[in-house]
Coordinates of C-alpha atoms in Angstrom, one line a residue:
X173 CA 38.1 86.7 85.2
X174 CA 40.6 89.2 86.5
X175 CA 44.0 88.2 84.9
X176 CA 45.3 91.8 84.4
X177 CA 48.2 91.7 86.9
X178 CA 49.5 88.3 85.7
X179 CA 49.5 88.9 82.0
X180 CA 51.7 92.0 82.4
X181 CA 54.6 89.7 82.9
X182 CA 54.1 87.9 79.5
X183 CA 56.2 90.5 77.7
X184 CA 59.7 91.3 78.7
X185 CA 61.4 94.5 77.3
X186 CA 64.4 94.4 79.6
X187 CA 63.4 97.8 80.7
X188 CA 60.0 98.1 82.5
X189 CA 58.2 94.8 82.7
X190 CA 59.6 92.1 85.0
X191 CA 60.3 88.7 83.7
X192 CA 58.7 85.7 85.4
X193 CA 59.5 82.0 85.4
X194 CA 56.3 81.3 83.5
X195 CA 56.7 83.6 80.5
X196 CA 59.0 81.5 78.2
X197 CA 58.4 77.9 79.3
X198 CA 55.5 75.6 78.7
X199 CA 55.1 72.0 79.9
X200 CA 55.8 70.8 76.4
X201 CA 59.1 72.7 76.2
X202 CA 60.2 71.3 79.6
X203 CA 59.8 67.8 78.0
X204 CA 62.3 68.7 75.3
X205 CA 59.9 69.4 72.4
X206 CA 61.5 70.5 69.1
X207 CA 61.6 74.1 67.9
X208 CA 59.2 73.3 65.1
X209 CA 56.7 71.7 67.5
X210 CA 56.9 74.7 69.7
X211 CA 56.2 77.0 66.8
X212 CA 53.3 74.8 65.8
X213 CA 52.0 75.0 69.4
X214 CA 52.3 78.7 69.4
X215 CA 50.5 78.9 66.1
X216 CA 47.6 76.8 67.5
X217 CA 47.5 78.9 70.7
X218 CA 47.4 82.1 68.6
X219 CA 44.6 80.8 66.5
X220 CA 42.6 79.8 69.6
X221 CA 43.2 83.3 71.0
X222 CA 42.1 85.0 67.8
X223 CA 38.9 82.9 67.8
X224 CA 38.2 83.7 71.5
X225 CA 39.0 87.4 70.8
X226 CA 36.5 87.5 67.9
X227 CA 34.0 86.0 70.3
X228 CA 34.5 89.0 72.7
X229 CA 36.8 87.4 75.3
X230 CA 38.6 90.4 76.8
X231 CA 41.3 88.2 78.4
X232 CA 42.0 86.6 75.0
X233 CA 42.3 90.0 73.4
X234 CA 44.8 91.1 76.1
X235 CA 46.9 88.0 75.8
X236 CA 46.9 88.0 72.0
X237 CA 48.1 91.7 72.1
X238 CA 50.9 90.7 74.5
X239 CA 51.9 87.8 72.3
X240 CA 52.2 90.0 69.2
X241 CA 54.0 92.7 71.2
X242 CA 56.5 90.1 72.4
X243 CA 57.0 89.0 68.8
X244 CA 57.8 92.6 67.8
X245 CA 54.6 93.1 65.8
X246 CA 53.7 96.5 67.1
X247 CA 51.2 97.3 64.5
X248 CA 49.4 94.0 65.0
X249 CA 49.5 94.2 68.8
X250 CA 48.2 97.8 69.2
X251 CA 44.6 97.4 68.2
X252 CA 44.2 94.3 70.5
X253 CA 45.8 96.1 73.4
X254 CA 43.7 99.2 72.9
X255 CA 40.6 97.2 72.7
X256 CA 41.4 95.2 75.9
X257 CA 42.4 98.4 77.7
X258 CA 39.0 100.0 76.7
X259 CA 37.4 97.0 78.4
X260 CA 39.3 97.7 81.7
X261 CA 42.1 95.1 81.4
X262 CA 45.0 96.6 83.4
X263 CA 47.6 94.2 81.9
X264 CA 46.6 95.5 78.5
X265 CA 47.0 99.1 79.7
X266 CA 50.5 98.3 81.0
X267 CA 51.5 96.6 77.8
X268 CA 50.0 99.4 75.7
X269 CA 52.3 101.7 77.7
X270 CA 55.3 99.5 76.8
X271 CA 54.3 99.6 73.1
X272 CA 53.9 103.3 73.0
X273 CA 57.3 103.7 74.8
X274 CA 58.9 101.6 72.1
X275 CA 57.3 103.7 69.5
X276 CA 58.8 106.9 71.1
X277 CA 55.8 108.3 72.9
X278 CA 56.9 108.2 76.6
X279 CA 54.4 110.7 77.9
X280 CA 51.4 108.8 76.3
X281 CA 52.9 105.6 77.6
X282 CA 53.1 107.1 81.1
X283 CA 49.4 107.9 80.9
X284 CA 48.5 104.2 80.3
X285 CA 50.9 103.0 82.9
X286 CA 49.2 105.3 85.4
X287 CA 45.8 103.8 84.5
X288 CA 47.2 100.3 85.0
X289 CA 49.0 101.2 88.2
X290 CA 45.9 102.8 89.7
X291 CA 44.1 99.6 88.9
X292 CA 46.7 97.7 90.9
X293 CA 49.4 96.6 88.3
X294 CA 52.7 96.4 90.1
X295 CA 54.5 96.2 86.8
X296 CA 52.9 99.4 85.6
X297 CA 53.7 101.2 88.8
X298 CA 57.3 100.1 88.3
X299 CA 57.4 101.4 84.8
X300 CA 55.7 104.6 85.7
X301 CA 58.2 105.1 88.6
X302 CA 61.1 104.6 86.3
X303 CA 59.6 107.1 83.8
X304 CA 59.1 109.7 86.5
X305 CA 62.7 109.3 87.7
X306 CA 64.0 109.8 84.2
X307 CA 62.0 113.0 84.0
X308 CA 63.6 114.2 87.2
X309 CA 60.5 113.9 89.4
X310 CA 62.0 111.9 92.2
X311 CA 59.1 112.3 94.7
X312 CA 56.6 110.9 92.2
X313 CA 59.1 108.2 91.2
X314 CA 59.5 107.1 94.8
X315 CA 55.7 107.0 95.3
X316 CA 55.1 104.7 92.3
X317 CA 58.2 102.5 92.9
X318 CA 57.1 102.0 96.5
X319 CA 53.7 101.0 95.3
X320 CA 55.2 98.4 93.0
X321 CA 57.7 97.2 95.6
X322 CA 55.1 96.8 98.4
X323 CA 53.1 94.5 96.0
X324 CA 56.1 92.2 95.8
X325 CA 57.4 93.3 92.4
X326 CA 61.2 92.5 92.3
X327 CA 62.0 95.1 89.7
X328 CA 60.0 97.7 91.6
X329 CA 61.9 96.8 94.8
X330 CA 65.3 97.1 93.0
X331 CA 64.4 100.4 91.3
X332 CA 63.3 101.8 94.7
X333 CA 66.5 100.6 96.4
X334 CA 68.5 102.2 93.6
X335 CA 66.7 105.5 94.1
X336 CA 67.1 105.5 97.9
X337 CA 70.8 104.4 97.6
X338 CA 71.4 107.4 95.3
X339 CA 70.0 109.7 98.0
X340 CA 72.1 107.9 100.7
X341 CA 69.0 106.6 102.4
X342 CA 69.6 103.7 104.8
X343 CA 66.3 102.1 103.8
X344 CA 67.9 101.2 100.4
X345 CA 69.4 98.0 101.8
X346 CA 65.9 96.8 103.0
X347 CA 64.5 97.1 99.4
X348 CA 67.7 95.8 97.8
X349 CA 67.4 92.7 100.0
X350 CA 63.7 92.3 99.1
X351 CA 64.5 92.4 95.4
X352 CA 67.4 89.9 95.9
X353 CA 65.1 87.6 97.9
X354 CA 62.7 87.6 95.0
X355 CA 65.4 86.5 92.6
X356 CA 66.7 89.8 91.1
X357 CA 70.3 88.9 90.4
X358 CA 71.6 92.5 90.1
X359 CA 70.1 93.3 93.5
X360 CA 71.8 90.2 94.9
X361 CA 75.1 91.4 93.5
X362 CA 74.7 95.0 94.8
X363 CA 73.5 93.8 98.2
X364 CA 76.7 91.6 98.5
X365 CA 78.8 94.6 97.5
X366 CA 77.1 96.8 100.1
X367 CA 77.7 94.2 102.8
X368 CA 81.3 94.0 101.8
X369 CA 81.7 97.8 102.1
X370 CA 79.8 97.9 105.4
X371 CA 82.0 95.1 106.8
X372 CA 85.1 97.1 105.9
X373 CA 83.8 100.3 107.5
X374 CA 82.5 98.5 110.6
X375 CA 85.8 96.6 111.1
X376 CA 87.8 99.8 110.9
X377 CA 85.6 101.6 113.3
X378 CA 85.5 98.8 115.9
X379 CA 89.3 98.3 115.7
X380 CA 89.7 102.1 116.2
X381 CA 87.5 102.0 119.3
X382 CA 89.4 99.0 120.6
X383 CA 92.7 100.8 120.3
X384 CA 91.2 103.9 122.0
X385 CA 90.0 101.9 124.9
X386 CA 93.1 99.7 125.1
X387 CA 91.2 96.5 125.2
X388 CA 90.3 93.7 122.7
X389 CA 86.5 93.8 123.1
X390 CA 85.8 96.0 120.1
X391 CA 88.3 94.1 118.0
X392 CA 86.4 90.9 118.9
X393 CA 83.2 92.6 117.9
X394 CA 84.7 93.7 114.6
X395 CA 85.8 90.1 113.9
X396 CA 82.5 88.5 114.7
X397 CA 80.4 91.0 112.8
X398 CA 82.9 90.9 110.0
X399 CA 82.7 87.1 109.7
X400 CA 78.9 87.3 109.6
X401 CA 78.9 90.1 107.0
X402 CA 81.4 88.3 104.8
X403 CA 79.4 85.1 105.0
X404 CA 76.2 86.8 104.0
X405 CA 77.9 88.7 101.2
X406 CA 79.3 85.4 99.9
X407 CA 75.8 83.9 99.9
X408 CA 74.4 86.7 97.8
X409 CA 77.4 86.7 95.4
X410 CA 76.8 82.9 95.0
X411 CA 73.0 83.5 94.3
X412 CA 73.7 86.2 91.7
X413 CA 76.5 84.1 90.1
X414 CA 74.3 81.1 89.9
X415 CA 71.8 83.3 88.0
X416 CA 74.5 84.2 85.5
X417 CA 75.9 87.5 87.0
X418 CA 79.4 87.5 85.7
X419 CA 80.8 90.2 88.1
X420 CA 79.3 88.2 91.0
X421 CA 81.0 85.1 89.8
X422 CA 84.3 87.1 89.7
X423 CA 83.9 88.3 93.3
X424 CA 82.9 84.9 94.4
X425 CA 86.0 83.5 92.8
X426 CA 88.1 86.1 94.6
X427 CA 86.6 85.2 98.0
X428 CA 87.2 81.5 97.4
X429 CA 90.8 82.1 96.2
X430 CA 91.5 84.1 99.3
X431 CA 90.3 81.2 101.4
X432 CA 92.5 78.8 99.5
X433 CA 89.7 77.0 97.8
X434 CA 91.4 77.3 94.4
X435 CA 89.5 74.6 92.5
X436 CA 86.1 76.2 93.1
X437 CA 87.5 79.7 92.6
X438 CA 88.8 78.6 89.2
X439 CA 85.4 77.3 88.3
X440 CA 83.7 80.6 89.0
X441 CA 86.5 82.6 87.3
X442 CA 86.0 80.3 84.3
X443 CA 82.2 80.9 84.3
X444 CA 82.7 84.7 84.5
X445 CA 85.4 84.7 81.9
X446 CA 83.3 82.7 79.4
X447 CA 80.6 85.3 79.9
X448 CA 83.0 88.0 78.8
X449 CA 84.4 89.3 82.1
X450 CA 88.0 90.3 81.3
X451 CA 89.0 90.6 85.0
X452 CA 87.9 87.0 85.6
X453 CA 89.9 85.8 82.6
X454 CA 92.9 87.7 84.0
X455 CA 92.4 86.2 87.5
X456 CA 92.1 82.7 86.0
X457 CA 95.4 83.3 84.2
X458 CA 97.1 84.1 87.5
X459 CA 95.6 81.0 89.1
X460 CA 96.9 78.8 86.3
X461 CA 100.3 80.4 86.4
X462 CA 100.6 79.8 90.2
X463 CA 99.7 76.1 89.4
X464 CA 102.6 76.0 87.0
X465 CA 100.4 76.0 83.8
X466 CA 101.9 79.1 82.1
X467 CA 100.7 78.1 78.6
X468 CA 97.0 78.1 79.5
X469 CA 97.6 81.2 81.7
X470 CA 98.8 83.0 78.7
X471 CA 95.7 82.0 76.7
X472 CA 93.4 83.6 79.3
X473 CA 95.6 86.7 79.7
X474 CA 95.6 87.1 76.0
X475 CA 91.8 86.9 76.0
X476 CA 91.6 89.5 78.8
X477 CA 94.2 91.8 77.3
X478 CA 92.4 91.8 73.9
X479 CA 89.2 92.9 75.8
X480 CA 91.2 95.8 77.2
X481 CA 92.4 94.5 80.6
X482 CA 95.7 96.3 81.4
X483 CA 96.6 93.9 84.2
X484 CA 96.5 91.0 81.8
X485 CA 98.6 92.9 79.3
X486 CA 101.2 93.5 82.0
X487 CA 101.1 89.8 82.9
X488 CA 101.8 88.9 79.3
X489 CA 104.6 91.4 79.2
X490 CA 106.2 89.9 82.3
X491 CA 105.8 86.4 80.9
X492 CA 107.6 87.3 77.6
X493 CA 110.2 89.3 79.5
X494 CA 111.0 86.2 81.6
X495 CA 111.4 84.2 78.3
X496 CA 113.8 86.9 77.0
X497 CA 111.4 88.0 74.4
X498 CA 111.9 91.7 75.2
X499 CA 110.3 93.2 72.1
X500 CA 107.1 91.2 72.6
X501 CA 107.2 92.2 76.3
X502 CA 107.5 95.8 75.4
X503 CA 104.6 95.6 73.0
X504 CA 102.3 94.2 75.8
X505 CA 103.5 96.8 78.3
X506 CA 102.6 99.5 75.8
X507 CA 99.2 97.8 75.4
X508 CA 98.7 98.0 79.1
X509 CA 99.4 101.7 79.0
X510 CA 96.9 102.1 76.1
X511 CA 94.4 100.4 78.4
X512 CA 95.0 103.0 81.1
X513 CA 97.2 100.9 83.3
X514 CA 100.1 102.9 84.7
X515 CA 101.9 99.7 85.6
X516 CA 102.6 99.3 81.9
X517 CA 104.8 102.4 82.0
X518 CA 106.5 101.3 85.2
X519 CA 107.2 97.8 83.9
X520 CA 108.5 99.2 80.6
X521 CA 110.8 101.4 82.6
X522 CA 112.1 98.4 84.5
X523 CA 112.7 96.6 81.2
X524 CA 114.7 99.5 79.9
X525 CA 116.7 99.8 83.1
X526 CA 117.6 96.1 82.9
X527 CA 118.8 96.7 79.3
X528 CA 120.9 99.7 80.4
X529 CA 118.7 102.1 78.5
X530 CA 118.8 104.6 81.3
X531 CA 117.4 107.6 79.4
X532 CA 114.3 105.6 78.3
X533 CA 113.9 104.1 81.7
X534 CA 113.8 107.6 83.2
X535 CA 111.2 108.7 80.6
X536 CA 108.9 105.9 81.5
X537 CA 109.4 106.2 85.2
X538 CA 108.4 109.8 84.9
X539 CA 105.3 109.0 82.9
X540 CA 104.2 106.5 85.5
X541 CA 105.2 108.8 88.4
X542 CA 103.3 111.8 87.0
X543 CA 100.2 109.5 86.7
X544 CA 100.5 108.8 90.5
X545 CA 102.4 105.5 90.5
X546 CA 104.2 105.6 93.8
X547 CA 106.8 102.9 93.1
X548 CA 107.7 104.5 89.8
X549 CA 108.3 107.8 91.7
X550 CA 110.6 106.0 94.1
X551 CA 112.4 104.2 91.3
X552 CA 112.8 107.5 89.4
X553 CA 114.3 109.1 92.6
X554 CA 116.7 106.2 93.0
X555 CA 117.8 106.6 89.3
X556 CA 118.3 110.4 89.8
X557 CA 120.2 109.8 93.0
X558 CA 122.5 107.3 91.3
X559 CA 123.2 109.9 88.7
X560 CA 124.2 112.4 91.4
X561 CA 121.0 114.5 91.2
X562 CA 120.2 114.6 94.9
X563 CA 118.1 117.7 94.6
X564 CA 116.0 116.2 91.9
X565 CA 115.6 112.9 93.7
X566 CA 114.3 114.2 97.0
X567 CA 110.9 115.6 95.8
X568 CA 110.2 112.3 94.1
X569 CA 111.1 110.3 97.2
X570 CA 108.7 112.6 99.2
X571 CA 105.9 112.2 96.7
X572 CA 106.2 108.4 96.7
X573 CA 106.5 108.3 100.5
X574 CA 103.4 110.5 101.0
X575 CA 101.5 108.2 98.6
X576 CA 102.4 105.2 100.8
X577 CA 105.6 103.8 99.3
X578 CA 107.4 102.2 102.2
X579 CA 110.7 101.9 100.2
X580 CA 110.5 105.6 99.5
X581 CA 110.1 106.5 103.2
X582 CA 113.2 104.3 104.0
X583 CA 115.1 106.0 101.2
X584 CA 114.3 109.4 102.6
X585 CA 115.7 108.2 105.9
X586 CA 118.9 107.3 104.2
X587 CA 119.0 110.6 102.3
X588 CA 118.6 112.7 105.5
X589 CA 120.9 110.5 107.5
X590 CA 123.6 111.1 104.9
X591 CA 123.1 114.9 105.4
X592 CA 123.5 114.5 109.2
X593 CA 119.8 115.3 109.8
X594 CA 119.3 112.4 112.2
X595 CA 116.0 113.6 113.6
X596 CA 114.3 113.9 110.2
X597 CA 115.9 110.6 109.1
X598 CA 114.5 108.8 112.2
X599 CA 111.0 110.1 111.5
X600 CA 111.1 108.6 108.0
X601 CA 112.6 105.4 109.3
X602 CA 109.9 105.1 111.9
X603 CA 107.2 105.6 109.2
X604 CA 108.7 102.8 107.1
X605 CA 109.2 100.6 110.1
X606 CA 105.5 101.0 111.1
X607 CA 104.6 99.7 107.6
X608 CA 106.8 96.6 108.1
X609 CA 110.1 97.7 106.5
X610 CA 112.8 95.4 108.0
X611 CA 115.8 97.6 107.4
X612 CA 113.9 100.7 108.6
X613 CA 113.1 98.9 111.9
X614 CA 116.8 98.1 112.3
X615 CA 117.7 101.7 111.8
X616 CA 115.1 102.8 114.4
X617 CA 116.5 100.2 116.8
X618 CA 120.0 101.4 116.4
X619 CA 118.9 105.0 117.1
X620 CA 117.0 103.9 120.2
X621 CA 120.0 101.9 121.5
X622 CA 122.1 105.0 120.9
X623 CA 119.6 107.0 123.0
X624 CA 119.6 104.4 125.7
X625 CA 116.0 103.3 125.2
X626 CA 116.7 99.6 125.2
X627 CA 113.1 98.4 125.6
X628 CA 112.0 100.3 122.4
X629 CA 115.1 99.2 120.6
X630 CA 114.4 95.5 121.5
X631 CA 110.8 95.9 120.1
X632 CA 112.1 97.1 116.7
X633 CA 115.0 94.6 116.7
X634 CA 112.5 91.8 117.1
X635 CA 110.4 93.1 114.2
X636 CA 113.5 93.5 112.0
X637 CA 114.9 90.1 113.0
X638 CA 111.6 88.4 112.5
X639 CA 111.5 90.0 109.0
X640 CA 114.8 88.3 108.1
X641 CA 117.5 90.9 109.0
X642 CA 120.7 89.0 110.1
X643 CA 122.1 92.2 111.5
X644 CA 118.9 92.8 113.6
X645 CA 119.1 89.2 114.8
X646 CA 122.7 89.7 115.9
X647 CA 122.0 92.9 117.7
X648 CA 118.9 91.5 119.4
X649 CA 121.0 88.6 120.6
X650 CA 123.7 91.0 121.8
X651 CA 121.0 93.0 123.8
X652 CA 119.7 89.7 125.4
X653 CA 123.3 88.5 125.9
X654 CA 124.2 91.5 128.0
X655 CA 121.3 90.8 130.4
X656 CA 122.3 87.1 131.0
X657 CA 123.6 86.2 134.4
X658 CA 127.2 84.9 134.4
X659 CA 127.2 81.2 133.5
X660 CA 129.6 78.7 135.1
X661 CA 132.5 77.7 133.0
X662 CA 132.6 74.2 131.5
X663 CA 135.5 72.0 130.6
X664 CA 136.1 71.5 126.9
X665 CA 134.3 68.4 125.9
X666 CA 131.6 68.7 128.6
X667 CA 128.6 69.3 126.5
X668 CA 125.6 71.3 127.9
X669 CA 122.6 71.2 125.6
X670 CA 120.4 74.0 127.0
X671 CA 120.5 77.1 124.7
X672 CA 119.3 80.5 125.7
X673 CA 117.1 82.8 123.6
X674 CA 120.1 85.0 122.8
X675 CA 122.0 82.0 121.4
X676 CA 119.0 81.1 119.2
X677 CA 119.1 84.6 117.7
X678 CA 122.9 84.4 117.3
X679 CA 122.4 81.1 115.5
X680 CA 119.7 82.6 113.2
X681 CA 122.0 85.4 112.2
X682 CA 124.9 83.0 111.8
X683 CA 122.9 80.7 109.6
X684 CA 122.1 83.8 107.4
X685 CA 125.9 84.4 107.0
X686 CA 126.5 87.0 109.6
X687 CA 130.2 86.6 110.5
X688 CA 130.2 88.2 113.9
X689 CA 127.3 86.1 114.9
X690 CA 129.1 83.0 113.6
X691 CA 132.1 83.8 115.9
X692 CA 129.8 84.5 118.8
X693 CA 127.9 81.2 118.3
X694 CA 131.3 79.5 118.3
X695 CA 132.3 81.2 121.5
X696 CA 129.0 80.2 123.2
X697 CA 129.5 76.6 122.0
X698 CA 133.0 76.6 123.4
X699 CA 131.7 78.0 126.7
X700 CA 129.3 75.0 126.8
X701 CA 132.1 72.7 126.1
X702 CA 131.0 71.7 122.6
X703 CA 134.4 71.9 120.8
X704 CA 133.1 70.4 117.6
X705 CA 130.3 72.9 117.2
X706 CA 132.6 75.8 118.2
X707 CA 135.2 74.7 115.6
X708 CA 132.5 74.4 112.9
X709 CA 131.3 78.0 113.4
X710 CA 134.8 79.5 113.8
X711 CA 135.9 77.8 110.6
X712 CA 132.7 79.0 108.8
X713 CA 133.4 82.6 109.9
X714 CA 137.1 82.4 109.1
X715 CA 136.5 81.1 105.6
X716 CA 134.1 83.9 105.0
X717 CA 136.9 86.4 105.9
X718 CA 136.4 86.9 109.7
X719 CA 139.7 87.6 111.4
X720 CA 138.2 87.0 114.8
X721 CA 136.9 83.6 113.5
X722 CA 140.3 82.7 112.3
X723 CA 142.0 83.8 115.6
X724 CA 139.5 81.8 117.7
X725 CA 139.8 78.8 115.5
X726 CA 143.6 79.0 116.0
X727 CA 143.1 79.1 119.8
X728 CA 140.9 76.1 119.7
X729 CA 143.3 74.1 117.5
X730 CA 146.2 75.1 119.7
X731 CA 144.4 73.8 122.8
X732 CA 143.8 70.6 121.1
X733 CA 147.5 70.3 120.3
X734 CA 147.4 71.3 116.6
X735 CA 149.7 74.3 116.8
X736 CA 150.9 74.1 113.2
X737 CA 147.4 74.4 111.9
X738 CA 146.6 77.0 114.5
X739 CA 149.5 79.1 113.1
X740 CA 148.0 78.9 109.6
X741 CA 144.8 80.5 110.9
X742 CA 146.6 83.0 113.1
X743 CA 148.6 84.1 110.0
X744 CA 145.4 84.6 108.1
X745 CA 144.0 86.7 111.0
X746 CA 147.2 88.7 111.5
X747 CA 147.4 89.5 107.7
X748 CA 143.8 90.8 108.1
X749 CA 145.0 93.2 110.9
X750 CA 144.4 91.1 114.1
X751 CA 147.0 92.2 116.7
X752 CA 146.5 89.3 119.1
X753 CA 147.0 86.8 116.2
X754 CA 150.3 88.5 115.4
X755 CA 151.4 88.3 119.0
X756 CA 150.5 84.6 119.1
X757 CA 152.6 84.0 116.0
X758 CA 155.5 85.9 117.5
X759 CA 155.4 83.7 120.6
X760 CA 155.1 80.5 118.4
X761 CA 158.2 81.5 116.4
X762 CA 160.1 82.5 119.5
X763 CA 159.5 79.1 121.1
X764 CA 160.7 77.4 117.9
X765 CA 163.9 79.5 118.0
X766 CA 163.0 81.4 114.9
X767 CA 163.9 84.7 116.5
X768 CA 164.0 86.9 113.5
X769 CA 160.5 85.7 112.4
X770 CA 159.3 86.1 115.9
X771 CA 160.6 89.6 116.1
X772 CA 158.9 90.4 112.8
X773 CA 155.5 89.3 114.0
X774 CA 156.1 91.1 117.4
X775 CA 156.8 94.3 115.5
X776 CA 153.6 93.7 113.5
X777 CA 151.6 93.2 116.7
X778 CA 152.9 96.5 118.1
X779 CA 151.6 98.3 115.1
X780 CA 148.2 96.6 115.1
X781 CA 147.4 96.9 118.8
X782 CA 145.3 97.3 120.9
X783 CA 147.3 99.0 123.6
X784 CA 147.8 96.0 126.0
X785 CA 148.8 93.8 123.0
X786 CA 151.1 96.4 121.7
X787 CA 152.7 96.7 125.2
X788 CA 153.3 93.0 125.5
X789 CA 154.5 92.7 121.9
X790 CA 157.0 95.5 122.4
X791 CA 158.5 93.7 125.4
X792 CA 158.8 90.5 123.4
X793 CA 160.3 92.3 120.5
X794 CA 162.9 94.0 122.7
X795 CA 163.7 90.7 124.3
X796 CA 164.1 89.0 121.0
X797 CA 166.2 91.8 119.7
X798 CA 168.6 91.5 122.7
X799 CA 168.7 87.7 122.1
X800 CA 169.6 88.3 118.5
X801 CA 172.2 90.9 119.4
X802 CA 173.9 88.7 122.1

């Protein structure tokens, strides 16, 4: 009876012989038999094998040798394996090779593996292929691994895929997939990783082709293929994770978290973390923190940090810093540095800077910056600039910006603009704006408006305004406002509800506290006849210190017959340097007969201007002077 190929799987070394589902489970075990009963059953089985072996049953001799080898009884197994091998049992030849390899005789082991492999043992072909690769003989290794893989041996397929992948051979994926389909969990994990990387490369290439052609077809292709690749990758991660692969469980958790499936993501993070994956413990901590459970988050961060995860140590440092426990925070930041995480030095620098320990902050910023931490380089440059060391700051800004720091690119723009090098400043502003920096987009827009390129200016203003810049929203509204056709005037109190886009942008800026926008919203409301809305915005601007807001509020109140209250707001505006408000006050006091006070405010209006106001105020002042002198 030819049982050679099957019995090769009875012994698992974790190195050469593939495990199978049948090797460690018997029907009795599956029914929950006790350990003592299992041992008794094995003893009975061994006795039966010994009796059969003594009677000359070659299969029994081979299986008995494999049983003793699995038990670790090399001396007891060797005679049986040699005897069965001499009788032509290929499984025994394979297991004899395993035994000799364990004894430290790899070349003799390879000889027996060759015998078994030639006889058709897929396990022996795999073992021989692995041995030849370790010896540096890749052609021979590929030959034997291919023999094993083509017979359906999962470990052979995986080892062949690994060899081909090392060479950069595209056929590696085919064999990695074959191994994964046969239940090899590491192959499933590596296949998923390969699909992830392929999707990233393909997406970038398709997007680039789409941009080059100026259409969306390639982008659609990238999206569809990307979805398929991500879906397949997830399936393989899930298969590997279900078989106990802790890194696959970590990646699966990351995918699920990115999709917002936090509960399932947490389960896989927990599975991976319990298996000893520090990164999963760290990720689980962040998931718990985001859910508001900082106490349990700290437990998992502590576990990860103790296993050498620098990110978790940083998270613990930040948690203790938030609680005011600065010494403990500093200890964890130092632990992050010891784990090789440059963020530890950066965070320690931030902690020192908050405490006013400038010299120490600079030291830690430098350490992180020299290690390539771009935000640390930017922070160091800011610190040097604040200390007046412009020459020392510029190289660090440049280094950070070249490494991709958006803030550093913006800061370089400010630096060059301060020197009057507007062209260089604009280039850095444009670079930061392209990466989504709101204030940089505003600066680019201002430059484009100055150059008369209104279309490009509008594009950048929309980006900046959409990013939350009140000034950009105001300037965008002003650009749109200038294009509006003249609207018919409305009587006060006659409310018109339609609002234009420019008014919506004015309102967004006004809501964010932009005083000029508040005044403009008030003016537009007044133009629509909405007195209440106009007064509300004028008052908001005036109370925030806007002299135009105070002046316009005074005009509105005066029209409504509240001249005394109007005078109060005009006084505030005039004291802030508003010439027209001063002229209005001069007229008010003149009408009341308070000529001296009227003359004083007229004189003030002359000094404040503008020209037409100064001219009218001068005439009034002279008239009041003549009246007083009469």
